[in-house]
């Protein structure tokens, strides 16, 4: 017998189930319990950067919205700096911006929706800049382990073309599933990012 | 100090497509996941502080009590959040939710015939301490039926959501109770491909941590992905 490694074993994931709202967004389950609720508005009037809305549907294998899914978002600030000690880039932290939000899909429309700012570019591996993007994590009934993906911004064409992660995706058609088109509503830029589980436009999910 | 996470252990983690848990069939990706090395986007994550958490948030016996205390077995659940290296995961947000003693959730979409308990919300949260330790007090949840097979029942369980330090450590899981005969029958439990990994989701009774004449205790440790101390070159940031 060789020597034994002493690593512990990861705790296995289990589905968040249909009632994930009770734990993560009780007001959406239909009751009021916490003084402070975590939500989908990441900005305050002080937050630096271009205020945007990022929204979309989470879509199952029949093409229908998954109205009980929940999406979390993590992103850098407008300068491309994460509000976390592991980010040692020499860039300013924005004290009014944590960069994290949580949005349960709407029980009627199926939309998740974040009010945030467009992030700056972050340094990636091997000295290559990554195009501005947000990380998304999706859980739901029927999802055994949270899915990770990224949303990029359609108006960042040059940066997207040089992005080391997007360029790992072999098929152009699949790469496009990570790029959110931009429109505007009442003067506010709106990026639409649908998360598609199966079929022709299946979103690229990461093992990361 | 930045270090990359060990990869997800796919021999222990449930795959997305598990046909015996029927809902997963239409809610699992068909294309392979794209393997990606960690960048700053994965090894950073949200930081939470104590002033975001209320005083009663970790006491489910009191945090929704209106006319009295909730019905059911009073229990303490406690344990540590650690990583694969055995290191504490300090000051991480832990959220938990569950059905009441009769197996009914306080949720507008739950229609099970067992009654809602007017004094039980069924959710709580806390931050782990500097040693990764956490605890909360609650009522032991009941099992309940669900529509997978016609006669499928969930074992009693508490849902857990944990953050860790990097967003790629984000985890949701469920804790089960020692001795529950429904565990080995459950299609959701059986999405986990490794028998020992299932056992590690089962909290043992911890009589030493109980409060005599008052409350029983169960112990539940959570292990998140560990991170690598890079022995040679670390090119994560590229400089």
CSV table of C-alpha atoms in Angstrom, one decimal:
chain,number,residue,atom,x,y,z
A,1,UNK,CA,0.0,0.0,0.0
A,2,UNK,CA,1.3,3.5,-0.9
A,3,UNK,CA,1.0,6.2,1.7
A,4,UNK,CA,-2.5,7.7,2.0
A,5,UNK,CA,-3.4,11.2,1.0
A,6,UNK,CA,-5.2,13.0,3.8
A,7,UNK,CA,-7.6,15.2,1.7
A,8,UNK,CA,-11.1,15.4,2.9
A,9,UNK,CA,-13.9,14.6,0.5
A,10,UNK,CA,-16.2,17.3,-0.9
A,11,UNK,CA,-19.7,17.4,0.3
A,12,UNK,CA,-22.0,16.3,-2.4
A,13,UNK,CA,-24.4,18.8,-4.0
A,14,UNK,CA,-28.2,18.3,-3.9
A,15,UNK,CA,-30.9,20.1,-5.7
A,16,UNK,CA,-32.1,23.4,-4.3
A,17,UNK,CA,-35.7,22.1,-4.9
A,18,UNK,CA,-38.9,24.0,-5.6
A,19,UNK,CA,-38.9,25.9,-2.3
A,20,UNK,CA,-35.4,27.5,-2.6
A,21,UNK,CA,-37.1,30.8,-2.1
A,22,UNK,CA,-37.8,30.0,1.6
A,23,UNK,CA,-34.1,30.0,2.4
A,24,UNK,CA,-32.7,32.4,-0.1
A,25,UNK,CA,-35.5,34.9,-0.7
A,26,UNK,CA,-38.3,34.3,1.8
A,27,UNK,CA,-40.2,37.3,0.7
A,28,UNK,CA,-40.7,35.6,-2.6
A,29,UNK,CA,-42.0,32.5,-0.9
A,30,UNK,CA,-44.7,34.7,0.5
A,31,UNK,CA,-43.6,35.8,4.0
A,32,UNK,CA,-41.6,38.3,5.7
A,33,UNK,CA,-39.0,37.2,8.3
A,34,UNK,CA,-35.6,38.8,7.9
A,35,UNK,CA,-34.9,42.5,8.4
A,36,UNK,CA,-32.3,42.4,5.6
A,37,UNK,CA,-33.1,40.5,2.4
A,38,UNK,CA,-30.5,39.8,-0.3
A,39,UNK,CA,-31.8,40.9,-3.7
A,40,UNK,CA,-31.3,41.8,-7.3
A,41,UNK,CA,-30.3,45.4,-7.0
A,42,UNK,CA,-26.5,45.7,-6.8
A,43,UNK,CA,-26.2,49.4,-7.1
A,44,UNK,CA,-26.7,52.5,-5.0
A,45,UNK,CA,-26.7,56.1,-6.4
A,46,UNK,CA,-23.0,56.2,-5.4
A,47,UNK,CA,-22.0,53.2,-7.5
A,48,UNK,CA,-19.5,54.1,-10.2
A,49,UNK,CA,-20.1,53.0,-13.8
A,50,UNK,CA,-22.8,52.6,-16.3
A,51,UNK,CA,-26.0,51.5,-14.7
A,52,UNK,CA,-27.6,48.6,-16.6
A,53,UNK,CA,-30.2,45.9,-16.4
A,54,UNK,CA,-29.3,42.3,-17.1
A,55,UNK,CA,-32.3,40.1,-17.5
A,56,UNK,CA,-33.6,36.9,-19.1
A,57,UNK,CA,-35.4,33.6,-18.9
A,58,UNK,CA,-34.1,30.3,-17.7
A,59,UNK,CA,-35.4,27.8,-20.3
A,60,UNK,CA,-36.0,24.0,-20.0
A,61,UNK,CA,-35.8,21.3,-22.5
A,62,UNK,CA,-39.3,21.9,-23.8
A,63,UNK,CA,-38.5,25.6,-24.4
A,64,UNK,CA,-40.6,26.7,-21.4
A,65,UNK,CA,-39.4,29.2,-18.7
A,66,UNK,CA,-38.3,27.6,-15.4
A,67,UNK,CA,-40.2,29.9,-13.2
A,68,UNK,CA,-38.9,28.4,-10.0
A,69,UNK,CA,-35.2,28.8,-10.9
A,70,UNK,CA,-32.8,31.1,-9.0
A,71,UNK,CA,-29.9,33.0,-10.5
A,72,UNK,CA,-26.9,34.5,-8.6
A,73,UNK,CA,-24.5,37.0,-10.2
A,74,UNK,CA,-20.9,37.9,-9.3
A,75,UNK,CA,-19.0,40.6,-11.1
A,76,UNK,CA,-16.2,43.1,-10.9
A,77,UNK,CA,-16.8,46.8,-10.5
A,78,UNK,CA,-16.6,49.4,-13.2
A,79,UNK,CA,-12.8,49.5,-12.9
A,80,UNK,CA,-12.5,45.7,-13.4
A,81,UNK,CA,-11.8,44.9,-9.7
A,82,UNK,CA,-13.5,42.3,-7.6
A,83,UNK,CA,-14.5,43.4,-4.1
A,84,UNK,CA,-12.5,40.5,-2.5
A,85,UNK,CA,-9.0,40.1,-1.0
A,86,UNK,CA,-8.0,37.5,-3.6
A,87,UNK,CA,-8.1,40.2,-6.3
A,88,UNK,CA,-4.6,41.8,-6.1
A,89,UNK,CA,-4.9,43.8,-9.3
A,90,UNK,CA,-3.8,47.4,-8.6
A,91,UNK,CA,-7.2,48.9,-9.2
A,92,UNK,CA,-9.7,50.7,-6.9
A,93,UNK,CA,-12.4,48.9,-5.0
A,94,UNK,CA,-15.8,50.7,-5.1
A,95,UNK,CA,-17.0,50.7,-1.5
A,96,UNK,CA,-20.6,51.1,-2.7
A,97,UNK,CA,-20.5,47.9,-4.8
A,98,UNK,CA,-20.2,44.4,-3.5
A,99,UNK,CA,-20.7,42.9,-7.0
A,100,UNK,CA,-23.1,40.1,-5.9
A,101,UNK,CA,-26.8,39.7,-6.3
A,102,UNK,CA,-29.5,37.1,-6.2
A,103,UNK,CA,-32.6,37.0,-8.4
A,104,UNK,CA,-35.3,34.3,-8.2
A,105,UNK,CA,-37.2,34.0,-11.5
A,106,UNK,CA,-40.6,35.7,-11.5
A,107,UNK,CA,-43.4,33.1,-10.8
A,108,UNK,CA,-45.5,34.8,-13.6
A,109,UNK,CA,-43.1,35.9,-16.3
A,110,UNK,CA,-40.2,33.7,-15.6
A,111,UNK,CA,-37.7,36.6,-15.8
A,112,UNK,CA,-34.7,37.0,-13.6
A,113,UNK,CA,-33.4,40.6,-13.5
A,114,UNK,CA,-30.4,42.4,-12.0
A,115,UNK,CA,-29.9,46.1,-11.6
A,116,UNK,CA,-26.2,46.5,-11.8
A,117,UNK,CA,-23.4,48.3,-13.5
A,118,UNK,CA,-21.4,47.2,-16.5
A,119,UNK,CA,-18.1,45.7,-15.2
A,120,UNK,CA,-14.7,46.6,-16.4
A,121,UNK,CA,-12.2,44.2,-17.9
A,122,UNK,CA,-10.4,41.9,-15.5
A,123,UNK,CA,-6.9,40.4,-16.0
A,124,UNK,CA,-7.1,36.7,-16.9
A,125,UNK,CA,-4.5,34.0,-16.9
A,126,UNK,CA,-1.2,34.4,-18.6
A,127,UNK,CA,-1.5,38.1,-18.8
A,128,UNK,CA,-4.4,38.2,-21.1
A,129,UNK,CA,-7.3,40.6,-20.4
A,130,UNK,CA,-10.7,39.1,-20.2
A,131,UNK,CA,-13.6,41.0,-21.8
A,132,UNK,CA,-16.1,42.5,-19.4
A,133,UNK,CA,-18.4,39.8,-18.1
A,134,UNK,CA,-20.5,38.6,-15.2
A,135,UNK,CA,-20.5,35.1,-13.7
A,136,UNK,CA,-23.8,33.5,-13.2
A,137,UNK,CA,-24.8,30.5,-11.0
A,138,UNK,CA,-28.1,28.8,-11.6
A,139,UNK,CA,-30.0,26.5,-9.3
A,140,UNK,CA,-33.5,25.0,-9.5
A,141,UNK,CA,-35.6,22.0,-8.8
A,142,UNK,CA,-34.3,19.3,-11.1
A,143,UNK,CA,-30.8,20.8,-11.1
A,144,UNK,CA,-28.5,18.5,-9.1
A,145,UNK,CA,-25.5,20.8,-9.0
A,146,UNK,CA,-25.5,24.5,-9.6
A,147,UNK,CA,-24.6,25.5,-13.2
A,148,UNK,CA,-21.9,28.1,-13.9
A,149,UNK,CA,-21.8,30.3,-16.9
A,150,UNK,CA,-20.8,33.8,-17.9
A,151,UNK,CA,-22.6,36.7,-19.7
A,152,UNK,CA,-20.6,38.9,-22.0
A,153,UNK,CA,-21.8,42.2,-23.5
A,154,UNK,CA,-22.6,42.4,-27.3
A,155,UNK,CA,-21.3,46.0,-27.6
A,156,UNK,CA,-17.8,44.9,-26.5
A,157,UNK,CA,-17.0,43.3,-29.9
A,158,UNK,CA,-13.3,43.8,-29.9
A,159,UNK,CA,-12.8,42.7,-26.3
A,160,UNK,CA,-15.0,39.7,-26.9
A,161,UNK,CA,-13.1,38.7,-30.0
A,162,UNK,CA,-9.9,38.6,-27.9
A,163,UNK,CA,-11.4,37.0,-24.8
A,164,UNK,CA,-9.4,33.9,-23.8
A,165,UNK,CA,-12.5,32.1,-22.4
A,166,UNK,CA,-14.8,32.8,-25.3
A,167,UNK,CA,-12.0,31.6,-27.6
A,168,UNK,CA,-11.9,28.2,-25.9
A,169,UNK,CA,-15.4,27.6,-27.3
A,170,UNK,CA,-15.0,25.7,-30.6
A,171,UNK,CA,-18.2,26.5,-32.3
A,172,UNK,CA,-19.1,30.1,-33.2
A,173,UNK,CA,-22.7,29.3,-32.7
A,174,UNK,CA,-22.1,28.1,-29.1
A,175,UNK,CA,-19.9,31.1,-28.3
A,176,UNK,CA,-22.8,33.4,-29.2
A,177,UNK,CA,-24.9,31.9,-26.4
A,178,UNK,CA,-22.7,33.8,-23.9
A,179,UNK,CA,-23.1,37.2,-25.5
A,180,UNK,CA,-26.0,39.4,-24.3
A,181,UNK,CA,-27.6,41.7,-26.9
A,182,UNK,CA,-28.1,45.3,-25.8
A,183,UNK,CA,-31.3,47.4,-26.0
A,184,UNK,CA,-32.7,50.2,-24.0
A,185,UNK,CA,-35.9,50.7,-21.8
A,186,UNK,CA,-36.8,54.1,-20.5
A,187,UNK,CA,-33.2,55.3,-21.3
A,188,UNK,CA,-31.6,52.5,-19.3
A,189,UNK,CA,-29.5,49.9,-21.2
A,190,UNK,CA,-30.9,46.4,-21.0
A,191,UNK,CA,-28.9,43.3,-21.7
A,192,UNK,CA,-30.9,40.2,-22.4
A,193,UNK,CA,-29.3,36.9,-21.4
A,194,UNK,CA,-31.4,33.8,-21.7
A,195,UNK,CA,-30.1,30.6,-20.1
A,196,UNK,CA,-31.1,27.7,-22.2
A,197,UNK,CA,-30.7,24.2,-20.8
A,198,UNK,CA,-31.1,22.1,-24.0
A,199,UNK,CA,-31.6,22.3,-27.7
A,200,UNK,CA,-30.3,24.3,-30.6
A,201,UNK,CA,-29.3,27.4,-28.5
A,202,UNK,CA,-28.1,25.5,-25.4
A,203,UNK,CA,-26.0,27.9,-23.3
A,204,UNK,CA,-22.4,27.0,-22.7
A,205,UNK,CA,-21.9,26.0,-19.1
A,206,UNK,CA,-18.5,25.7,-17.4
A,207,UNK,CA,-16.8,23.1,-15.3
A,208,UNK,CA,-14.6,25.6,-13.5
B,1,UNK,CA,-3.0,35.2,-1.6
B,2,UNK,CA,-4.6,33.7,-4.6
B,3,UNK,CA,-4.8,30.0,-5.2
B,4,UNK,CA,-6.7,27.9,-7.6
B,5,UNK,CA,-9.4,25.5,-6.4
B,6,UNK,CA,-9.2,21.7,-6.7
B,7,UNK,CA,-11.6,20.6,-9.4
B,8,UNK,CA,-15.1,19.3,-8.7
B,9,UNK,CA,-14.8,15.7,-7.8
B,10,UNK,CA,-17.2,14.2,-10.3
B,11,UNK,CA,-17.0,10.8,-8.8
B,12,UNK,CA,-18.8,12.2,-5.7
B,13,UNK,CA,-20.9,14.9,-7.2
B,14,UNK,CA,-24.3,14.1,-8.9
B,15,UNK,CA,-24.3,14.3,-12.7
B,16,UNK,CA,-26.9,16.7,-14.2
B,17,UNK,CA,-28.9,14.0,-16.0
B,18,UNK,CA,-30.3,11.5,-13.6
B,19,UNK,CA,-33.4,10.0,-15.1
B,20,UNK,CA,-34.7,8.4,-11.9
B,21,UNK,CA,-35.1,11.9,-10.6
B,22,UNK,CA,-37.5,12.8,-13.4
B,23,UNK,CA,-37.3,16.6,-13.2
B,24,UNK,CA,-33.7,16.5,-14.1
B,25,UNK,CA,-34.4,15.1,-17.5
B,26,UNK,CA,-35.6,18.4,-19.0
B,27,UNK,CA,-33.4,20.5,-16.7
B,28,UNK,CA,-30.0,19.1,-17.5
B,29,UNK,CA,-27.6,20.4,-20.2
B,30,UNK,CA,-27.0,18.0,-23.0
B,31,UNK,CA,-23.7,19.4,-24.3
B,32,UNK,CA,-20.5,18.8,-22.3
B,33,UNK,CA,-19.5,21.4,-19.7
B,34,UNK,CA,-16.6,23.5,-21.0
B,35,UNK,CA,-13.6,22.9,-18.7
B,36,UNK,CA,-12.1,26.1,-17.6
B,37,UNK,CA,-9.1,26.9,-15.4
B,38,UNK,CA,-9.8,29.3,-12.6
B,39,UNK,CA,-9.4,33.0,-13.1
B,40,UNK,CA,-10.1,35.9,-10.7
B,41,UNK,CA,-13.8,35.5,-11.6
B,42,UNK,CA,-13.9,32.1,-9.9
B,43,UNK,CA,-11.5,32.5,-6.9
B,44,UNK,CA,-13.2,35.7,-5.7
B,45,UNK,CA,-16.7,35.9,-4.3
B,46,UNK,CA,-19.0,37.9,-2.1
B,47,UNK,CA,-18.1,38.8,1.5
B,48,UNK,CA,-20.8,39.2,4.1
B,49,UNK,CA,-20.7,40.9,7.5
B,50,UNK,CA,-22.4,40.3,10.8
B,51,UNK,CA,-24.5,43.5,10.6
B,52,UNK,CA,-26.4,41.9,7.6
B,53,UNK,CA,-27.6,39.1,9.8
B,54,UNK,CA,-30.3,39.6,12.5
B,55,UNK,CA,-30.0,38.4,16.1
B,56,UNK,CA,-32.6,35.7,15.7
B,57,UNK,CA,-31.7,34.6,12.2
B,58,UNK,CA,-30.1,31.4,13.5
B,59,UNK,CA,-33.0,30.5,15.8
B,60,UNK,CA,-35.8,29.0,13.9
B,61,UNK,CA,-37.7,28.2,17.1
B,62,UNK,CA,-38.0,31.9,17.7
B,63,UNK,CA,-37.5,33.8,14.5
B,64,UNK,CA,-41.1,33.4,13.3
B,65,UNK,CA,-42.9,32.7,16.6
B,66,UNK,CA,-46.0,34.8,16.8
B,67,UNK,CA,-48.5,33.2,19.3
B,68,UNK,CA,-46.1,30.6,20.8
B,69,UNK,CA,-43.4,28.2,19.9
B,70,UNK,CA,-43.5,25.9,16.9
B,71,UNK,CA,-44.7,22.3,17.2
B,72,UNK,CA,-42.1,19.5,16.9
B,73,UNK,CA,-38.8,18.1,18.2
B,74,UNK,CA,-36.5,20.8,19.3
B,75,UNK,CA,-33.0,20.3,17.8
B,76,UNK,CA,-29.6,22.0,17.5
B,77,UNK,CA,-27.7,21.6,14.2
B,78,UNK,CA,-24.0,22.4,14.4
B,79,UNK,CA,-20.8,21.7,12.6
B,80,UNK,CA,-17.9,23.2,10.7
B,81,UNK,CA,-17.5,24.4,7.1
B,82,UNK,CA,-14.0,23.3,6.1
B,83,UNK,CA,-12.3,22.6,2.8
B,84,UNK,CA,-10.7,19.5,1.3
B,85,UNK,CA,-7.4,20.5,3.0
B,86,UNK,CA,-9.2,20.5,6.4
B,87,UNK,CA,-8.8,24.3,6.6
B,88,UNK,CA,-11.6,26.3,8.2
B,89,UNK,CA,-13.8,28.4,5.9
B,90,UNK,CA,-14.3,31.4,8.2
B,91,UNK,CA,-17.0,34.0,8.1
B,92,UNK,CA,-18.9,32.4,5.3
B,93,UNK,CA,-22.6,32.8,4.8
B,94,UNK,CA,-24.7,29.7,5.6
B,95,UNK,CA,-28.4,29.7,4.8
B,96,UNK,CA,-30.8,26.9,5.7
B,97,UNK,CA,-34.4,26.1,5.0
B,98,UNK,CA,-36.8,23.3,5.7
B,99,UNK,CA,-40.3,22.0,6.1
B,100,UNK,CA,-42.1,22.1,9.5
B,101,UNK,CA,-42.6,19.1,11.8
B,102,UNK,CA,-45.5,17.9,9.6
B,103,UNK,CA,-43.5,18.0,6.4
B,104,UNK,CA,-45.1,21.3,5.1
B,105,UNK,CA,-43.2,24.2,3.7
B,106,UNK,CA,-44.2,27.8,4.3
B,107,UNK,CA,-44.3,28.5,0.6
B,108,UNK,CA,-47.1,29.7,-1.6
B,109,UNK,CA,-46.5,26.8,-4.1
B,110,UNK,CA,-46.6,24.0,-1.5
B,111,UNK,CA,-50.0,22.4,-1.4
B,112,UNK,CA,-49.4,19.4,0.8
B,113,UNK,CA,-52.3,18.7,3.1
B,114,UNK,CA,-50.2,18.9,6.3
B,115,UNK,CA,-50.9,22.2,8.1
B,116,UNK,CA,-48.6,25.2,8.1
B,117,UNK,CA,-47.3,26.0,11.6
B,118,UNK,CA,-48.3,29.6,12.4
B,119,UNK,CA,-45.1,29.9,14.5
B,120,UNK,CA,-42.6,28.4,12.1
B,121,UNK,CA,-41.0,30.2,9.1
B,122,UNK,CA,-38.5,27.4,8.3
B,123,UNK,CA,-35.5,29.5,7.3
B,124,UNK,CA,-32.4,30.9,8.9
B,125,UNK,CA,-28.8,31.9,8.3
B,126,UNK,CA,-25.6,32.7,10.1
B,127,UNK,CA,-21.9,33.3,9.4
B,128,UNK,CA,-19.3,30.7,10.3
B,129,UNK,CA,-16.9,31.8,13.0
B,130,UNK,CA,-13.1,32.1,12.6
B,131,UNK,CA,-12.8,28.3,12.9
B,132,UNK,CA,-15.5,27.6,10.3
B,133,UNK,CA,-18.0,26.7,13.1
B,134,UNK,CA,-21.7,27.3,12.9
B,135,UNK,CA,-24.8,26.4,14.8
B,136,UNK,CA,-28.5,27.0,14.8
B,137,UNK,CA,-31.6,25.9,16.6
B,138,UNK,CA,-34.7,24.5,14.9
B,139,UNK,CA,-37.5,21.9,14.8
B,140,UNK,CA,-36.9,18.6,13.3
B,141,UNK,CA,-38.5,18.6,9.8
B,142,UNK,CA,-41.0,15.9,8.8
B,143,UNK,CA,-40.9,13.8,5.6
B,144,UNK,CA,-43.3,14.6,2.8
B,145,UNK,CA,-44.6,13.1,-0.4
B,146,UNK,CA,-43.7,14.4,-3.8
B,147,UNK,CA,-44.6,13.5,-7.4
B,148,UNK,CA,-41.7,11.6,-8.8
B,149,UNK,CA,-43.1,8.1,-8.6
B,150,UNK,CA,-46.7,8.1,-7.3
B,151,UNK,CA,-45.5,7.0,-3.9
B,152,UNK,CA,-42.2,8.9,-3.5
B,153,UNK,CA,-41.4,10.5,-0.1
B,154,UNK,CA,-38.6,12.8,0.8
B,155,UNK,CA,-36.7,11.8,3.9
B,156,UNK,CA,-36.6,14.5,6.6
B,157,UNK,CA,-34.0,17.0,5.5
B,158,UNK,CA,-32.6,20.5,5.9
B,159,UNK,CA,-31.4,22.4,2.8
B,160,UNK,CA,-28.1,24.2,3.1
B,161,UNK,CA,-26.6,27.0,1.0
B,162,UNK,CA,-22.9,27.8,1.5
B,163,UNK,CA,-20.6,30.3,-0.3
B,164,UNK,CA,-17.0,29.7,0.6
B,165,UNK,CA,-14.4,32.2,-0.5
B,166,UNK,CA,-14.6,31.9,-4.3
B,167,UNK,CA,-17.8,32.0,-6.3
B,168,UNK,CA,-16.8,28.6,-7.8
B,169,UNK,CA,-17.1,27.0,-4.4
B,170,UNK,CA,-20.8,27.9,-4.2
B,171,UNK,CA,-22.8,24.9,-3.0
B,172,UNK,CA,-26.3,23.9,-2.2
B,173,UNK,CA,-26.9,20.6,-0.5
B,174,UNK,CA,-29.3,18.8,1.9
B,175,UNK,CA,-28.7,17.3,5.3
B,176,UNK,CA,-30.4,14.1,6.3
B,177,UNK,CA,-31.0,12.5,9.8
B,178,UNK,CA,-29.3,9.4,11.1
B,179,UNK,CA,-31.7,6.4,11.1
B,180,UNK,CA,-34.3,7.6,8.6
B,181,UNK,CA,-35.4,4.6,6.4
B,182,UNK,CA,-36.5,6.9,3.6
B,183,UNK,CA,-33.0,8.0,2.8
B,184,UNK,CA,-32.0,4.9,0.8
B,185,UNK,CA,-35.3,5.1,-1.2
B,186,UNK,CA,-35.0,8.7,-2.3
B,187,UNK,CA,-34.4,9.4,-6.0
B,188,UNK,CA,-32.8,12.7,-5.1
B,189,UNK,CA,-30.4,11.1,-2.7
B,190,UNK,CA,-29.6,8.5,-5.3
B,191,UNK,CA,-28.5,11.1,-7.8
B,192,UNK,CA,-25.2,10.9,-5.8
B,193,UNK,CA,-23.1,8.2,-7.5
B,194,UNK,CA,-21.0,7.3,-4.4
B,195,UNK,CA,-22.3,5.5,-1.3
B,196,UNK,CA,-19.9,7.1,1.1
B,197,UNK,CA,-20.8,10.6,-0.3
B,198,UNK,CA,-24.4,9.9,0.6
B,199,UNK,CA,-23.4,8.8,4.1
B,200,UNK,CA,-21.6,12.1,4.6
B,201,UNK,CA,-24.9,13.9,4.1
B,202,UNK,CA,-26.4,12.1,7.0
B,203,UNK,CA,-26.0,13.9,10.3
B,204,UNK,CA,-25.5,11.7,13.4
B,205,UNK,CA,-27.2,12.4,16.7
B,206,UNK,CA,-24.7,14.3,18.9
B,207,UNK,CA,-25.9,13.7,22.4
B,208,UNK,CA,-22.9,15.6,23.9
B,209,UNK,CA,-24.0,18.8,22.1
B,210,UNK,CA,-27.6,18.5,23.3
B,211,UNK,CA,-29.1,20.5,26.0
B,212,UNK,CA,-30.4,18.1,28.7
B,213,UNK,CA,-34.1,18.1,29.3
B,214,UNK,CA,-34.5,20.6,26.4
B,215,UNK,CA,-33.0,20.0,22.9
B,216,UNK,CA,-31.3,17.2,21.0
B,217,UNK,CA,-28.4,18.0,18.7
B,218,UNK,CA,-27.2,16.7,15.3
B,219,UNK,CA,-23.7,17.3,13.8
B,220,UNK,CA,-23.2,18.3,10.2
B,221,UNK,CA,-19.8,19.2,8.7
B,222,UNK,CA,-19.6,20.6,5.2
B,223,UNK,CA,-16.5,20.2,3.0
B,224,UNK,CA,-16.0,22.7,0.2
B,225,UNK,CA,-13.5,22.5,-2.7
B,226,UNK,CA,-10.0,23.1,-1.4
B,227,UNK,CA,-7.3,25.3,-2.9
B,228,UNK,CA,-3.9,24.6,-4.2
B,229,UNK,CA,-0.7,26.0,-2.7
B,230,UNK,CA,1.2,26.5,-5.9
B,231,UNK,CA,4.7,25.0,-5.6
B,232,UNK,CA,6.1,26.5,-8.7
B,233,UNK,CA,4.8,29.0,-11.1
B,234,UNK,CA,1.4,30.7,-10.4
B,235,UNK,CA,0.2,32.2,-13.6
B,236,UNK,CA,-3.3,32.9,-12.5
B,237,UNK,CA,-2.9,36.6,-12.8
B,238,UNK,CA,-0.3,36.4,-15.4
B,239,UNK,CA,2.4,38.7,-14.0
